[in-house]
CSV table of C-alpha atoms in Angstrom, one decimal:
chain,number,residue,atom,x,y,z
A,1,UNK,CA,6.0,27.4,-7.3
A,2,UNK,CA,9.0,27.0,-5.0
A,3,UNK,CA,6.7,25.1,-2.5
A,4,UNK,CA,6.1,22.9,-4.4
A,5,UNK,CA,9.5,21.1,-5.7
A,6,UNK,CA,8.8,18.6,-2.5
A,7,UNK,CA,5.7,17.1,-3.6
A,8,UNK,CA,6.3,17.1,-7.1
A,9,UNK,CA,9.6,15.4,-6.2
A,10,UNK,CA,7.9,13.2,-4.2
A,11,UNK,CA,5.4,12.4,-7.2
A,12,UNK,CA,8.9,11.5,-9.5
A,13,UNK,CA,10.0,8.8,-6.8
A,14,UNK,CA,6.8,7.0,-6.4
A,15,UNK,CA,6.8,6.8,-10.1
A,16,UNK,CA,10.4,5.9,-10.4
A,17,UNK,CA,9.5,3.0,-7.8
A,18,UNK,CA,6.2,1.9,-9.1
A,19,UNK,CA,8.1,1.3,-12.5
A,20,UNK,CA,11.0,-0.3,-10.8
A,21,UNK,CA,8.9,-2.6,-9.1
A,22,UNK,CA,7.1,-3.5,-12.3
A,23,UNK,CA,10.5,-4.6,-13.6
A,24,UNK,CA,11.5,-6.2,-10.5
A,25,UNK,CA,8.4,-8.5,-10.5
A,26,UNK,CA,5.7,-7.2,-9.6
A,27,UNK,CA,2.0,-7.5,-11.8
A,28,UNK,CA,1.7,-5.4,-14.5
A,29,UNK,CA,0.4,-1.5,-13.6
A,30,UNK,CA,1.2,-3.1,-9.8
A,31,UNK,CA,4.0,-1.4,-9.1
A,32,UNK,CA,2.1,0.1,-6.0
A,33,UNK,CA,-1.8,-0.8,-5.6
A,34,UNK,CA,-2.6,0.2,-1.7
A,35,UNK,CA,-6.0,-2.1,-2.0
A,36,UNK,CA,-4.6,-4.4,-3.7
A,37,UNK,CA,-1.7,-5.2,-1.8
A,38,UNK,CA,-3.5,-5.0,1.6
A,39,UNK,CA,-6.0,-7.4,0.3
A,40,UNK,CA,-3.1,-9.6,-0.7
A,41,UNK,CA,-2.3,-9.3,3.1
A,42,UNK,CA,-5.6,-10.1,4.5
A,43,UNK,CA,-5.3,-13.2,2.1
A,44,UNK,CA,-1.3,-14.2,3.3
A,45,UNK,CA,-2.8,-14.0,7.0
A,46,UNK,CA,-6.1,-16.8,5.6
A,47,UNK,CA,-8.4,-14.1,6.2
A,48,UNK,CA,-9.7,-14.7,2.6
A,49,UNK,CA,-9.1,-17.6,0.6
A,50,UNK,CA,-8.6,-16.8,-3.0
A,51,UNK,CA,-5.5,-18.5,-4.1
A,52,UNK,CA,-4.1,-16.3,-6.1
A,53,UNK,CA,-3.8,-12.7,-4.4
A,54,UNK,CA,-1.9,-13.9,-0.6
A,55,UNK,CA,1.1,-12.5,-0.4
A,56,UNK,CA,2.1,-10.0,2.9
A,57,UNK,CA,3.3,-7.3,0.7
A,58,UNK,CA,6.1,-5.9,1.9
A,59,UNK,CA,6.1,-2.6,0.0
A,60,UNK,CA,3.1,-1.9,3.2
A,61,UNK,CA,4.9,-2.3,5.9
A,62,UNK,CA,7.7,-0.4,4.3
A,63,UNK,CA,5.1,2.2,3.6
A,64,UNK,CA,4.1,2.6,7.6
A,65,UNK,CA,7.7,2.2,8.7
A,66,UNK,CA,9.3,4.8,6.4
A,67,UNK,CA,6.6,7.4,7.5
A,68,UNK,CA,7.4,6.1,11.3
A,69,UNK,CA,10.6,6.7,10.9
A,70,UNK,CA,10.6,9.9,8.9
A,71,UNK,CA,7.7,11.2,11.7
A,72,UNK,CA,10.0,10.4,14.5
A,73,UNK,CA,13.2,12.1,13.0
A,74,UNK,CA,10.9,15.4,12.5
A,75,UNK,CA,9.8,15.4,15.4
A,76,UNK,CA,5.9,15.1,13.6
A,77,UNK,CA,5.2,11.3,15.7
A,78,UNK,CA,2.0,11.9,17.8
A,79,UNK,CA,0.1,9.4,19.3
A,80,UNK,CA,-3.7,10.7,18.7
A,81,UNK,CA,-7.3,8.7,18.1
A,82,UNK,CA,-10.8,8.6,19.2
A,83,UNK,CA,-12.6,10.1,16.0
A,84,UNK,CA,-15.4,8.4,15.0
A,85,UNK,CA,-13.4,4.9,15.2
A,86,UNK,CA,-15.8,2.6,14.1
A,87,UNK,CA,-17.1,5.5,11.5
A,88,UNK,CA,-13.6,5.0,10.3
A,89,UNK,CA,-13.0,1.3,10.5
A,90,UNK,CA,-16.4,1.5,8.3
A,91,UNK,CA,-15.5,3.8,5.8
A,92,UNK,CA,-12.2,1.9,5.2
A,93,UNK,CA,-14.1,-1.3,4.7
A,94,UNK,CA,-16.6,0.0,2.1
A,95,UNK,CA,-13.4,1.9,0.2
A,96,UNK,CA,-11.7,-1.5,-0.5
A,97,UNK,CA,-15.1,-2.7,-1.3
A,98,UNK,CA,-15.4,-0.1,-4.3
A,99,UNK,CA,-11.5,-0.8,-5.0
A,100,UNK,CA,-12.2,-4.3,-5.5
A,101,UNK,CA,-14.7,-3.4,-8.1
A,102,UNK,CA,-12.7,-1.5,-10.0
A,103,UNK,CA,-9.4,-3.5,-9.4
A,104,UNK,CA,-7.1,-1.2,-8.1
A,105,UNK,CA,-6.7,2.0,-5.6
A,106,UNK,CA,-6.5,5.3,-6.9
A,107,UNK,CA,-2.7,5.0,-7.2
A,108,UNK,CA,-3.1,2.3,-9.2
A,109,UNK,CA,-5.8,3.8,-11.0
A,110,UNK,CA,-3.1,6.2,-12.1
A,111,UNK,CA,-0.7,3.8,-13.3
A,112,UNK,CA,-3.4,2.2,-15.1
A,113,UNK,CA,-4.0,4.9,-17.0
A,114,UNK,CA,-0.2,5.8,-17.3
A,115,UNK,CA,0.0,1.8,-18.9
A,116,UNK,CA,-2.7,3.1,-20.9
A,117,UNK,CA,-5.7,1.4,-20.3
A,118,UNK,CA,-8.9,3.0,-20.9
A,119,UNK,CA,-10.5,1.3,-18.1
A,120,UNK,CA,-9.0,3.2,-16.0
A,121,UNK,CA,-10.3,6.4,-17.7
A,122,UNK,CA,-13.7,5.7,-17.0
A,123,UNK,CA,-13.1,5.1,-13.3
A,124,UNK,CA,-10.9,8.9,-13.2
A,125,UNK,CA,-14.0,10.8,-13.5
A,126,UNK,CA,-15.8,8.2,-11.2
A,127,UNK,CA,-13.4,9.0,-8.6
A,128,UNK,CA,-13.3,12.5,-8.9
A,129,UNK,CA,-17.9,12.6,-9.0
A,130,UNK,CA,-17.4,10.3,-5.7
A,131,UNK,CA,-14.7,13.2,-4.3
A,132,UNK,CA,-16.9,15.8,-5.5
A,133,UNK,CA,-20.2,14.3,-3.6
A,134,UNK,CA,-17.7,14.1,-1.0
A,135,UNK,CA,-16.9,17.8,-1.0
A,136,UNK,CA,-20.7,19.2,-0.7
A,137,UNK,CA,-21.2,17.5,2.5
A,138,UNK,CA,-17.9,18.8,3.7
A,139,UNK,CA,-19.0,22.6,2.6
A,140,UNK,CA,-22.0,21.5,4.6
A,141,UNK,CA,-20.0,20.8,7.7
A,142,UNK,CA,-19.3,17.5,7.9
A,143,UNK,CA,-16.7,15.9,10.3
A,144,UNK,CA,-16.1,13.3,12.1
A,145,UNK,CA,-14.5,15.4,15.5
A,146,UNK,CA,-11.7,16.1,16.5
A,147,UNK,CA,-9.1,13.1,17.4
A,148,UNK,CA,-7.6,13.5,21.1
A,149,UNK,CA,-4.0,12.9,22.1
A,150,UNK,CA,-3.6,9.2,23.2
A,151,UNK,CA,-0.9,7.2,25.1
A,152,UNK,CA,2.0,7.0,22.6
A,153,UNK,CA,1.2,3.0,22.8
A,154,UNK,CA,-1.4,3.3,21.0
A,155,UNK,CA,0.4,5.2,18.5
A,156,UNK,CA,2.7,2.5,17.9
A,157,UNK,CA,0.1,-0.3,17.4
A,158,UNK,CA,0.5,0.2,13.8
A,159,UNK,CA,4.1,0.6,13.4
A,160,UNK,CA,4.7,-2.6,15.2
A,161,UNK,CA,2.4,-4.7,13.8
A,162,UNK,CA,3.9,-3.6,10.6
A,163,UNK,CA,7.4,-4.4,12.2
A,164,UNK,CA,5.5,-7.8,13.1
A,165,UNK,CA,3.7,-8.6,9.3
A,166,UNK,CA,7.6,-8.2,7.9
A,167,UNK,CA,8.4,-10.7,10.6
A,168,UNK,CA,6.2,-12.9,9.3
A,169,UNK,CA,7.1,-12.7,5.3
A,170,UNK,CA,11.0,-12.5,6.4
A,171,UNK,CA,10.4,-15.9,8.2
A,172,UNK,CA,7.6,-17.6,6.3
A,173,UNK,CA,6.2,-19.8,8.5
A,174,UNK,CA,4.0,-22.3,7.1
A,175,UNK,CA,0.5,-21.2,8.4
A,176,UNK,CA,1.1,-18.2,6.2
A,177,UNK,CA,-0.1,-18.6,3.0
A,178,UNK,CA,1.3,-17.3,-0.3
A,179,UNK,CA,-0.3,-17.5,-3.7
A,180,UNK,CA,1.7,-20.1,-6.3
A,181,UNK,CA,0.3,-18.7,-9.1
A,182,UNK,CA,-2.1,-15.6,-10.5
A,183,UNK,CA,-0.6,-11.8,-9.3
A,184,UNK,CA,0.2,-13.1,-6.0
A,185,UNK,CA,2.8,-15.1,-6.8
A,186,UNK,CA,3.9,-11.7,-9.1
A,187,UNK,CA,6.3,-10.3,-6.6
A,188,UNK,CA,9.5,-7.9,-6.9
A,189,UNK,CA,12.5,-9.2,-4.5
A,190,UNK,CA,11.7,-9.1,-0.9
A,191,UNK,CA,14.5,-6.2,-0.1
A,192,UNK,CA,13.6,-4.1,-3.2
A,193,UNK,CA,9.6,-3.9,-2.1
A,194,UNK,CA,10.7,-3.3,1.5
A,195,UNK,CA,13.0,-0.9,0.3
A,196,UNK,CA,11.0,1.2,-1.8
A,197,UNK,CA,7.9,1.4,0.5
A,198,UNK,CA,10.7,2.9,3.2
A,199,UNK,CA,11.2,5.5,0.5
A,200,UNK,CA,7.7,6.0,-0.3
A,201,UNK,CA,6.5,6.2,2.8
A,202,UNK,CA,9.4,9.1,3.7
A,203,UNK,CA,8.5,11.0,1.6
A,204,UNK,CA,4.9,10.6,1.3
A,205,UNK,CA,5.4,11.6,5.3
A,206,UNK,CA,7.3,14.7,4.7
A,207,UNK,CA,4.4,15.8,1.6
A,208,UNK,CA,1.6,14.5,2.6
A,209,UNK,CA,0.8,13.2,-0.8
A,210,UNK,CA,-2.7,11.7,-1.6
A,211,UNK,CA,-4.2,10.9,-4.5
A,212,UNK,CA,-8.1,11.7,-2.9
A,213,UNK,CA,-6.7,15.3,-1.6
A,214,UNK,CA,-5.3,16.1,-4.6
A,215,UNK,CA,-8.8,16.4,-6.4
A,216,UNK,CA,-10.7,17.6,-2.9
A,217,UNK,CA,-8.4,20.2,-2.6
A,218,UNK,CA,-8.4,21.1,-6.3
A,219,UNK,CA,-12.3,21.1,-6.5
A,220,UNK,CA,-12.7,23.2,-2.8
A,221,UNK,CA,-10.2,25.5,-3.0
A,222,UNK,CA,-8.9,25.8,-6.9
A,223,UNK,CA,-5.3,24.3,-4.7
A,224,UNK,CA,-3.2,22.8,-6.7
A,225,UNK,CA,-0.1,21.4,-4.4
A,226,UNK,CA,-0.8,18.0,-4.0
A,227,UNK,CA,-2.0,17.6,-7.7
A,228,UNK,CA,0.8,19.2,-8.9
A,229,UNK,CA,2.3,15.7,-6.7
A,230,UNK,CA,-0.2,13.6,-8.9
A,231,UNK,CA,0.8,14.8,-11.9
A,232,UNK,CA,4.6,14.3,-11.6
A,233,UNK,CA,3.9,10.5,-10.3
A,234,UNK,CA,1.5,10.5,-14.0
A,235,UNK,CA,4.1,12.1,-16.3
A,236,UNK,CA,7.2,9.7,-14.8
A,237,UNK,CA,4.6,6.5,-15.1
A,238,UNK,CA,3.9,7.4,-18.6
A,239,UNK,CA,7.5,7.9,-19.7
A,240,UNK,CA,8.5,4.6,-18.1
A,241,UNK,CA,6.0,2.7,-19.6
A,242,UNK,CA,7.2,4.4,-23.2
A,243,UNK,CA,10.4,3.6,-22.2
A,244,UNK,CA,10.6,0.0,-21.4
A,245,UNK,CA,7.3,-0.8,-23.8
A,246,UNK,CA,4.8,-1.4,-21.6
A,247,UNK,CA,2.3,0.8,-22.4
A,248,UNK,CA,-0.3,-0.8,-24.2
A,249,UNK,CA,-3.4,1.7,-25.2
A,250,UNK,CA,-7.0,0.2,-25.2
A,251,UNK,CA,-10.0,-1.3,-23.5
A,252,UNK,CA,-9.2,-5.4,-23.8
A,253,UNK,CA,-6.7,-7.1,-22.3
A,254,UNK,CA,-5.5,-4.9,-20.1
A,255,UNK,CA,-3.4,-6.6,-16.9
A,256,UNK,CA,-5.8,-7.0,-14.0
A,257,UNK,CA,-8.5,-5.2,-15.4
A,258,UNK,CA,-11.9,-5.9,-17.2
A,259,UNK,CA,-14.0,-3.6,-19.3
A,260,UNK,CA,-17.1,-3.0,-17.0
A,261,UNK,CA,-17.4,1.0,-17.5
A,262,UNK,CA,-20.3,1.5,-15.4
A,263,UNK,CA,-18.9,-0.5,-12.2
A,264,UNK,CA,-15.6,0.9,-12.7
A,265,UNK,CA,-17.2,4.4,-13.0
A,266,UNK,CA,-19.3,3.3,-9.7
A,267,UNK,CA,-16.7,1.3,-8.0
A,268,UNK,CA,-14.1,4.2,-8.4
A,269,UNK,CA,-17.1,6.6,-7.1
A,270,UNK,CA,-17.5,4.8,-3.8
A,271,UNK,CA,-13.6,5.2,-3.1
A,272,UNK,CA,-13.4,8.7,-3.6
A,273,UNK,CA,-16.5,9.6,-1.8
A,274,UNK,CA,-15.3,6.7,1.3
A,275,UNK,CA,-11.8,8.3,0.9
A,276,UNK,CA,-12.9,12.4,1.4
A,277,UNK,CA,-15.4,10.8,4.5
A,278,UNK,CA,-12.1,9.1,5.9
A,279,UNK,CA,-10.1,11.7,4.9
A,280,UNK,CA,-7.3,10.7,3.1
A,281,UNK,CA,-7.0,7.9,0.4
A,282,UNK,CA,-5.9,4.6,1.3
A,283,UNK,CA,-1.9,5.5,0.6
A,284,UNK,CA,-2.6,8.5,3.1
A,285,UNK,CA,-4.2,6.3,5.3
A,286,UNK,CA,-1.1,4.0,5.8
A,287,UNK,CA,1.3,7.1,6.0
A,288,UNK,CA,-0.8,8.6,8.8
A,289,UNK,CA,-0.7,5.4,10.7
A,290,UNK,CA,2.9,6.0,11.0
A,291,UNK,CA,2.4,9.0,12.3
A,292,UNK,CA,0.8,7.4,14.8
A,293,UNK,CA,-2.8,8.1,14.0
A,294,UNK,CA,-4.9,5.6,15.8
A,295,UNK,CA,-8.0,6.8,13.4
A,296,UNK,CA,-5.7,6.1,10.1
A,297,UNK,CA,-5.1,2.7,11.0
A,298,UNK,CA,-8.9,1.8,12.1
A,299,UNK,CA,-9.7,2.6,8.4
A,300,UNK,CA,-6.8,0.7,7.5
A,301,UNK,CA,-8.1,-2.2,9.7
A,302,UNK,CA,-11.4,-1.7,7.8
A,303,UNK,CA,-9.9,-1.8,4.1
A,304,UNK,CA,-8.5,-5.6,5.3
A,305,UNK,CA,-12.2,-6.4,6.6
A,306,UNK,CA,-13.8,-5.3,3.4
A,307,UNK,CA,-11.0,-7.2,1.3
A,308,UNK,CA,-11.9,-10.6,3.1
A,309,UNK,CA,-15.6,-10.1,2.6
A,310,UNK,CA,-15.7,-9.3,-1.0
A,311,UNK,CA,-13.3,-11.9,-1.8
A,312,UNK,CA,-14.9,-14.7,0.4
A,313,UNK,CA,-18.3,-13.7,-0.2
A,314,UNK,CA,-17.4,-13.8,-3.9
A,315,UNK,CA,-18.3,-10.0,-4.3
A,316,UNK,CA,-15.0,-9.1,-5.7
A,317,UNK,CA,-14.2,-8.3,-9.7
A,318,UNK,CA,-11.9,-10.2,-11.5
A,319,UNK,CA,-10.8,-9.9,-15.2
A,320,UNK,CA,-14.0,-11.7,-16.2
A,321,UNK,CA,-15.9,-8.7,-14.8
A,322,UNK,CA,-17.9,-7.9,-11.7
A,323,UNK,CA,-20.3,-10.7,-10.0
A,324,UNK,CA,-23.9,-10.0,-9.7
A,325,UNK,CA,-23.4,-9.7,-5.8
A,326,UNK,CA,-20.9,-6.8,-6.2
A,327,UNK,CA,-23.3,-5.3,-8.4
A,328,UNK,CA,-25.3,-5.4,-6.0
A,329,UNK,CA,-22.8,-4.5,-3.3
A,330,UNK,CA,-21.9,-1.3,-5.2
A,331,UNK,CA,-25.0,0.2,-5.0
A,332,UNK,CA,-25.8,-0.7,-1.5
A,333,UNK,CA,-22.5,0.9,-0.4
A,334,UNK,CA,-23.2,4.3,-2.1
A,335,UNK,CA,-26.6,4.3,-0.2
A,336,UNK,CA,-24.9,3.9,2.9
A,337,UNK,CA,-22.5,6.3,1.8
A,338,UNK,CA,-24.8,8.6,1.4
A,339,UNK,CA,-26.7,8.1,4.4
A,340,UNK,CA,-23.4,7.9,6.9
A,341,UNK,CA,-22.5,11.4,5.2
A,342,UNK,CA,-26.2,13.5,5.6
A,343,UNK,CA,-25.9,11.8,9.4
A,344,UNK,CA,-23.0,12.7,10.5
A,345,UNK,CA,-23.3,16.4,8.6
A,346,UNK,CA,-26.7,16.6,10.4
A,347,UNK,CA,-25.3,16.0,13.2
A,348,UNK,CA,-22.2,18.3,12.8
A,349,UNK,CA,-24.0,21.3,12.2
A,350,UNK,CA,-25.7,21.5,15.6
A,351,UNK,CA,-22.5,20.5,17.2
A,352,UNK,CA,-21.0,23.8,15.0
A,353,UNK,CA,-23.6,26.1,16.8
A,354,UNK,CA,-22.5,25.0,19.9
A,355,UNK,CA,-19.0,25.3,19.7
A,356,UNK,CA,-17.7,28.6,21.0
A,357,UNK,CA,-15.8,30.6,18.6
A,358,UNK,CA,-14.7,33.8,20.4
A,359,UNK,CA,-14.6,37.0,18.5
A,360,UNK,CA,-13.0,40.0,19.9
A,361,UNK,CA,-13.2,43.5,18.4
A,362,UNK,CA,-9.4,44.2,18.8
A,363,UNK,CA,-6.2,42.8,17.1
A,364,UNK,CA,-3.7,41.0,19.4
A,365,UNK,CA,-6.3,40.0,22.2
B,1,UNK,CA,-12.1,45.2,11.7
B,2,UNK,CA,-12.7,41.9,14.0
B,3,UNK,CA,-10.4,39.5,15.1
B,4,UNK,CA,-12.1,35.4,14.9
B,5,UNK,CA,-10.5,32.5,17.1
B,6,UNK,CA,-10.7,29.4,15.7
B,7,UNK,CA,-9.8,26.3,17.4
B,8,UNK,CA,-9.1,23.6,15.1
B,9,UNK,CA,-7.3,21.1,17.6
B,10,UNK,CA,-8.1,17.6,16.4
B,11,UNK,CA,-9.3,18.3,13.1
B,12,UNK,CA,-7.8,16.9,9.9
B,13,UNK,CA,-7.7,18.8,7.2
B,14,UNK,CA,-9.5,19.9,4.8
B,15,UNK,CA,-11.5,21.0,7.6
B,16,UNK,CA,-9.3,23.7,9.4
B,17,UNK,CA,-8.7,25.1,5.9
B,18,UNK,CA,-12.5,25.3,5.3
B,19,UNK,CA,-13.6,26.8,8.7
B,20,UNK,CA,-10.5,29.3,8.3
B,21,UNK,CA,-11.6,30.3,4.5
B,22,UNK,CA,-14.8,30.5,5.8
B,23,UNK,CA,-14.0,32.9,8.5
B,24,UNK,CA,-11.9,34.8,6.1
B,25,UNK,CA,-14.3,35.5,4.0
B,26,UNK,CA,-17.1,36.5,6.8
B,27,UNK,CA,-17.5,40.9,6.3
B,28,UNK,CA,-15.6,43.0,8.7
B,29,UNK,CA,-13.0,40.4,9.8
B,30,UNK,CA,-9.7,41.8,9.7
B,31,UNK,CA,-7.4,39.1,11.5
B,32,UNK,CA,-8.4,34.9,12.0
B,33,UNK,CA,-6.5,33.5,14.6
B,34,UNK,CA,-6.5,29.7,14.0
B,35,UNK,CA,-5.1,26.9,16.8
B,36,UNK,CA,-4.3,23.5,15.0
B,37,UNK,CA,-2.1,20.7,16.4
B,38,UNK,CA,-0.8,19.1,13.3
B,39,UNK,CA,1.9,20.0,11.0
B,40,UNK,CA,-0.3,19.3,8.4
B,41,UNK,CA,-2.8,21.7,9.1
B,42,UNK,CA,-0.9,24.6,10.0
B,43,UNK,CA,0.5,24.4,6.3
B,44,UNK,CA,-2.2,23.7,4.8
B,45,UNK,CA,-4.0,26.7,6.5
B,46,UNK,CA,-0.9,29.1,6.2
B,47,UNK,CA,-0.9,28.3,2.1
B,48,UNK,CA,-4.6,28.7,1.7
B,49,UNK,CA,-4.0,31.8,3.4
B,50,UNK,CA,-1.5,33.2,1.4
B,51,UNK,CA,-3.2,32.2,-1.8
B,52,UNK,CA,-5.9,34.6,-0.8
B,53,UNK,CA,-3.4,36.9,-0.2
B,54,UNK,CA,-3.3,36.9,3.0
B,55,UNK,CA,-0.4,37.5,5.6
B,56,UNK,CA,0.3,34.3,8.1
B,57,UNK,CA,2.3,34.5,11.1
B,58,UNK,CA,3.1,31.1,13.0
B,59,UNK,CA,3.5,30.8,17.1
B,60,UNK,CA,4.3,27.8,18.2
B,61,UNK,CA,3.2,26.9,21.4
B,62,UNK,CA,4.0,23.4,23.1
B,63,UNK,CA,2.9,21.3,20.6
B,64,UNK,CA,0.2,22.9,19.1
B,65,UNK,CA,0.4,26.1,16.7
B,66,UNK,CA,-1.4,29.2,16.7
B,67,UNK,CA,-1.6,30.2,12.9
B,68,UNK,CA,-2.5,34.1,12.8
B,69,UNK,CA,-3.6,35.5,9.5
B,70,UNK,CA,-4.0,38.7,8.9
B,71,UNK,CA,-6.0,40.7,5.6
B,72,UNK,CA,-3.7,42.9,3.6
């Protein structure tokens, strides 16, 4: 039990954050939404154009600076890369695709759920069938290979392009665009968001917390550490939400949200099967950027990709519901899904056999 | 009783967990030395481990750990 005050601390201050940031300004169950806030990125930087959702969020960069920071001062910074890359970039594309079905990452599915909207129920066991498809191709042996140590530059791509994005929002030049109205205009105070992604990111760094592993590893092994994470992040929600009235039980009119139960059960699915293929979910994803994974931040590349395709090919949901082309989009991505997965754990198995594993017959060889 | 070397440089978890359960739960095997290079994963190993019931030992060497687990 003892091992597990961290993450379960670490659970209680990304709840206490995500509420304060709800009071401080941001949309409603948005106190932190990964996809969300990277897709209002990829629209501050005009890679989309959908007026309201462009902001660069700076509870992100606070999010990959706080786990730099925290990764340099224990000693846990290591520049490393070179698995599967475009694999990566791929599956990180296709898991903001499903989040912009649904409306939310799997943290903010959380919160939704702790704000009490059903919605968000239907797309929990989504994620956790995606996770579990996930997890039979990982019993069967799927990986994408091992990532090699790099040049500590390429490491600190991320980190400094983070360094550069809060640049950017600090200065506000005009060719960067941010929404006047709709939830990207919804915005706690610059300093507070910065703030508590610095603190989120710590000690998401030092716990490793992620909402994808917490069901993988839960499912796999019967491991309950980083849910145990989960659930203290669920329980603090919930009691803030009590607490300053914002929970609001039901199905209609929930804050960024629509009613769709089969795309948000699908849309969800696609996320947690993209998020065990990538390993980690998209909050994970950011953290291990500032570690200086080079992988981590391909996917994260590939989340702002997806973002600007289903928002300017019109693909992505919106409280109205989801478009005809996303319907369409959903199921074409779990094919894919699918396929990537058998092809790579194809693959892996002969590249299993091969790889030496030495057995000796006596203890301390 | 057999003694397995895994090298799980590179890997992210869950996969050095899974190939050191795996080996764990292969007959005969007494001891399942595992090499990882991530903090990560030599925690994550060393709990699955222990939650087997397992005994861990940890060597660091240069950056990279050698995670030895032993049946008890």
């Amino acid at each position: 039990m003892k091992e597990k005050y961290p993450i379960i601390m670490a659970g209680i201050v990304l709840g206490i954050m995500s509420i304060l940031l709800v009071l401080q300004g941001n949309p409603a169950n948005m106190g932190f939404c990964i996809a969300c806030f990277l897709r209002d990125i990829a629209g501050g930087l005009g890679l989309h154009r959908a007026g309201v959702v462009q902001y660069l969020r700076p509870e992100i960069m606070g999010l990959v600076l706080g786990a730099f920071v925290s990764a340099l001062f224990f000693q846990e910074f290591k520049s490393r890369g070179g698995s599967s890359v475009l694999l990566r970039f791929t599956l990180g594309a296709f898991m903001m695709m499903g989040a912009l079905i649904f409306l939310g990452c799997p943290l903010r599915m959380i919160l939704r759920i702790a704000g009490g909207d059903f919605n968000a129920l239907v797309a929990l066991p989504g994620y956790i069938f995606g996770i579990w498809v996930g997890t039979l191709f990982l019993k069967q042996g799927y990986t994408l290979g091992p990532a090699a140590e790099q040049p500590q530059s390429n490491g600190l791509v991320g980190p400094f392009l983070s360094l550069g994005l809060l640049l950017l929002v600090v200065m506000a030049p005009a060719f960067i665009f941010f929404s006047a109205e709709g939830p990207g205009s919804m915005k706690a105070p610059l300093l507070v968001s910065l703030a508590a992604g610095l603190l989120v990111g710590f000690v998401a760094q030092r716990t490793r917390l992620c909402t994808m592993g917490a069901f993988r590893d839960l499912l796999l092994f019967r491991d309950y550490h980083l849910f145990s994470g989960i659930a203290a992040l669920f329980v603090v929600v919930l009691a803030g939400n009590l607490l300053y009235g914002f929970f609001n039980p039901g199905f209609s009119s929930q804050p960024v949200a629509h009613s769709q139960d089969l795309w948000n059960f699908l849309g969800m699915g696609i996320v947690g099967l993209a998020a065990v293929l990538a390993g980690g979910c998209p909050l994970r994803q950011l953290i291990l950027t500032g570690e200086g994974n080079a992988d981590a931040f391909a996917t994260i590349l590939g989340t702002i990709l997806g973002a600007a395709i289903m928002h300017n090919f019109g693909w992505a949901a919106s409280p109205k519901g989801v478009t005809p082309g996303g319907q369409i989009m959903v199921i074409i991505i779990w094919i894919l899904l699918l396929v990537i997965a058998w092809a790579v754990t194809r693959q892996a198995k002969k590249y299993l056999d091969k790889k030496k594993t030495e057995i000796s017959s006596d203890f301390g060889a | 009783m057999k003694s397995k070397f895994i090298d799980c440089c590179g890997l992210s978890c869950p996969e050095p967990v899974i190939q050191a359960r795996k080996a764990m739960q292969e007959s005969g095997i007494g001891e399942v030395k595992v090499r990882v290079d991530s903090s990560a994963a030599r925690d994550n190993v060393s709990r699955s481990a222990r939650a087997l019931g397992w005994q861990v030992q940890i060597n660091t060497e240069n950056d990279r750990y050698l995670v030895t687990l032993t049946r008890s």
